[in-house]
Amino acid sequence: MPSLDLADMRRQYPEILGDWTVPQNWQRFSQAEHDVWRTLYRRLMDVLPGRACDEFLAGLELLPLNEGIPDFEKLSAALMKATGWRVVAVPGLVPDDVFFEHLANRRFPAGNFIRAADSLNYIEEPDVFHDVFGHVPMLAHPVFADYMEAYGKGGLRAESEGTLHNLARLYWYTVEFGLVETPKGLRIYGSGIASSSAESIYALEHASPNRIGFELERVMRTKYRIDDFQESYFVIEGFDQLFAETYNDFAALYKTLALGLTHEAGDVLGEDRVIHRGTRSYRPNSHAASK
Ligand code: PHE
Ligand code: FE
């Protein structure tokens, strides 16, 4: 586990600021590191057309993401024009309150390192490919951009009220692992799926996982796996629906949530709108943790 203490981090990154940002120092990335990005990018471009939603693909097209690790200055200029968001570099994971504060101000923090060439499918912590390729395309979409800002503001409140575990599940099952129903079929918008070629195929086509209609309270009661493919994906009807359902103040909802049940990641409930009931044939990592 990396240190989440700013004074500790400062020993390793003397340039780190109070908001945990560091200069990206784009020139320092080696050709080998840019090649890791390009290899991952090419792989994803083989699977995402026809699987990612149109909004994600439009963001990919609009932003300068296809020439190696992006220069955040240029990337932010393009993103700023679309929705007023910027991308800022951080050493890695940051404390929750720091993360929320960035989102609330339309800044997306991205890890300032890239995975090793010999472990393209494995990362212990989100790297620049996950953070930028996975998250930033959707931030070019106006409704999703507003959703992320609102989430940051909600995060600051949830933290002070002790309800972060509920809110974190919403983030997980939407921002990270969300699917959306479209006239063309189910499509990916979650960054954790869209930055993994294997999970992109699994999430949409494998018989194993459940695919269940998004319901806010249900999702906020459901634990999630952090170290393997998901056992359930939740499917929104569109970004307007997602925003409309989450816009209201969660104060009353948090009280309700505190009283009722918590569900396991693979549970299917009587009241679920089941789009696909998983066969559970894929055996998740036996050391799996869930939150
Ligand atoms: N409406 C939520 C609250 O009152 C904030 C939020 C908005 C959370 C959008 C997630 C997404 O806390
Ligand atoms: Fe992420």
PDB file of N, CA, C and O and ligand atoms in Angstrom, residues 108 126 130-131 135 171 175-176 191-192, ligand 2:
ATOM      1  N   PHE A 108      -9.296  16.075 -13.238  1.00  0.00           N
ATOM      2  CA  PHE A 108      -9.190  14.633 -13.063  1.00  0.00           C
ATOM      3  C   PHE A 108      -7.750  14.264 -12.766  1.00  0.00           C
ATOM      4  O   PHE A 108      -6.863  14.498 -13.579  1.00  0.00           O
ATOM      5  N   PRO A 126      -3.934   2.119 -10.289  1.00  0.00           N
ATOM      6  CA  PRO A 126      -4.276   2.730 -11.576  1.00  0.00           C
ATOM      7  C   PRO A 126      -3.096   3.536 -12.138  1.00  0.00           C
ATOM      8  O   PRO A 126      -2.533   4.367 -11.433  1.00  0.00           O
ATOM      9  N   HIS A 130      -4.882   3.534 -17.565  1.00  0.00           N
ATOM     10  CA  HIS A 130      -6.234   3.387 -17.013  1.00  0.00           C
ATOM     11  C   HIS A 130      -6.866   4.766 -16.772  1.00  0.00           C
ATOM     12  O   HIS A 130      -8.002   5.019 -17.181  1.00  0.00           O
ATOM     13  N   ASP A 131      -6.131   5.618 -16.092  1.00  0.00           N
ATOM     14  CA  ASP A 131      -6.716   6.902 -15.691  1.00  0.00           C
ATOM     15  C   ASP A 131      -7.090   7.772 -16.885  1.00  0.00           C
ATOM     16  O   ASP A 131      -8.136   8.426 -16.867  1.00  0.00           O
ATOM     17  N   HIS A 135     -10.736   6.900 -18.334  1.00  0.00           N
ATOM     18  CA  HIS A 135     -11.666   7.885 -17.756  1.00  0.00           C
ATOM     19  C   HIS A 135     -11.911   9.112 -18.611  1.00  0.00           C
ATOM     20  O   HIS A 135     -13.002   9.686 -18.572  1.00  0.00           O
ATOM     21  N   TYR A 171     -19.825   4.794  -7.516  1.00  0.00           N
ATOM     22  CA  TYR A 171     -18.716   5.113  -8.424  1.00  0.00           C
ATOM     23  C   TYR A 171     -18.242   3.852  -9.121  1.00  0.00           C
ATOM     24  O   TYR A 171     -18.046   3.814 -10.338  1.00  0.00           O
ATOM     25  N   VAL A 175     -18.982   4.742 -12.911  1.00  0.00           N
ATOM     26  CA  VAL A 175     -17.770   5.322 -13.499  1.00  0.00           C
ATOM     27  C   VAL A 175     -16.761   4.226 -13.879  1.00  0.00           C
ATOM     28  O   VAL A 175     -16.162   4.267 -14.949  1.00  0.00           O
ATOM     29  N   GLU A 176     -16.568   3.246 -13.006  1.00  0.00           N
ATOM     30  CA  GLU A 176     -15.552   2.228 -13.286  1.00  0.00           C
ATOM     31  C   GLU A 176     -16.077   1.060 -14.117  1.00  0.00           C
ATOM     32  O   GLU A 176     -15.390   0.586 -15.017  1.00  0.00           O
ATOM     33  N   SER A 191     -14.715   2.943 -17.073  1.00  0.00           N
ATOM     34  CA  SER A 191     -13.286   3.022 -17.394  1.00  0.00           C
ATOM     35  C   SER A 191     -12.525   1.738 -17.089  1.00  0.00           C
ATOM     36  O   SER A 191     -11.570   1.400 -17.779  1.00  0.00           O
ATOM     37  N   GLY A 192     -12.936   1.038 -16.043  1.00  0.00           N
ATOM     38  CA  GLY A 192     -12.245  -0.193 -15.670  1.00  0.00           C
ATOM     39  C   GLY A 192     -12.447  -1.272 -16.719  1.00  0.00           C
ATOM     40  O   GLY A 192     -11.584  -2.141 -16.915  1.00  0.00           O
TER      41      GLY A 192
HETATM   42 FE    FE B   2     -10.467   4.340 -12.356  1.00  0.00          FE
END
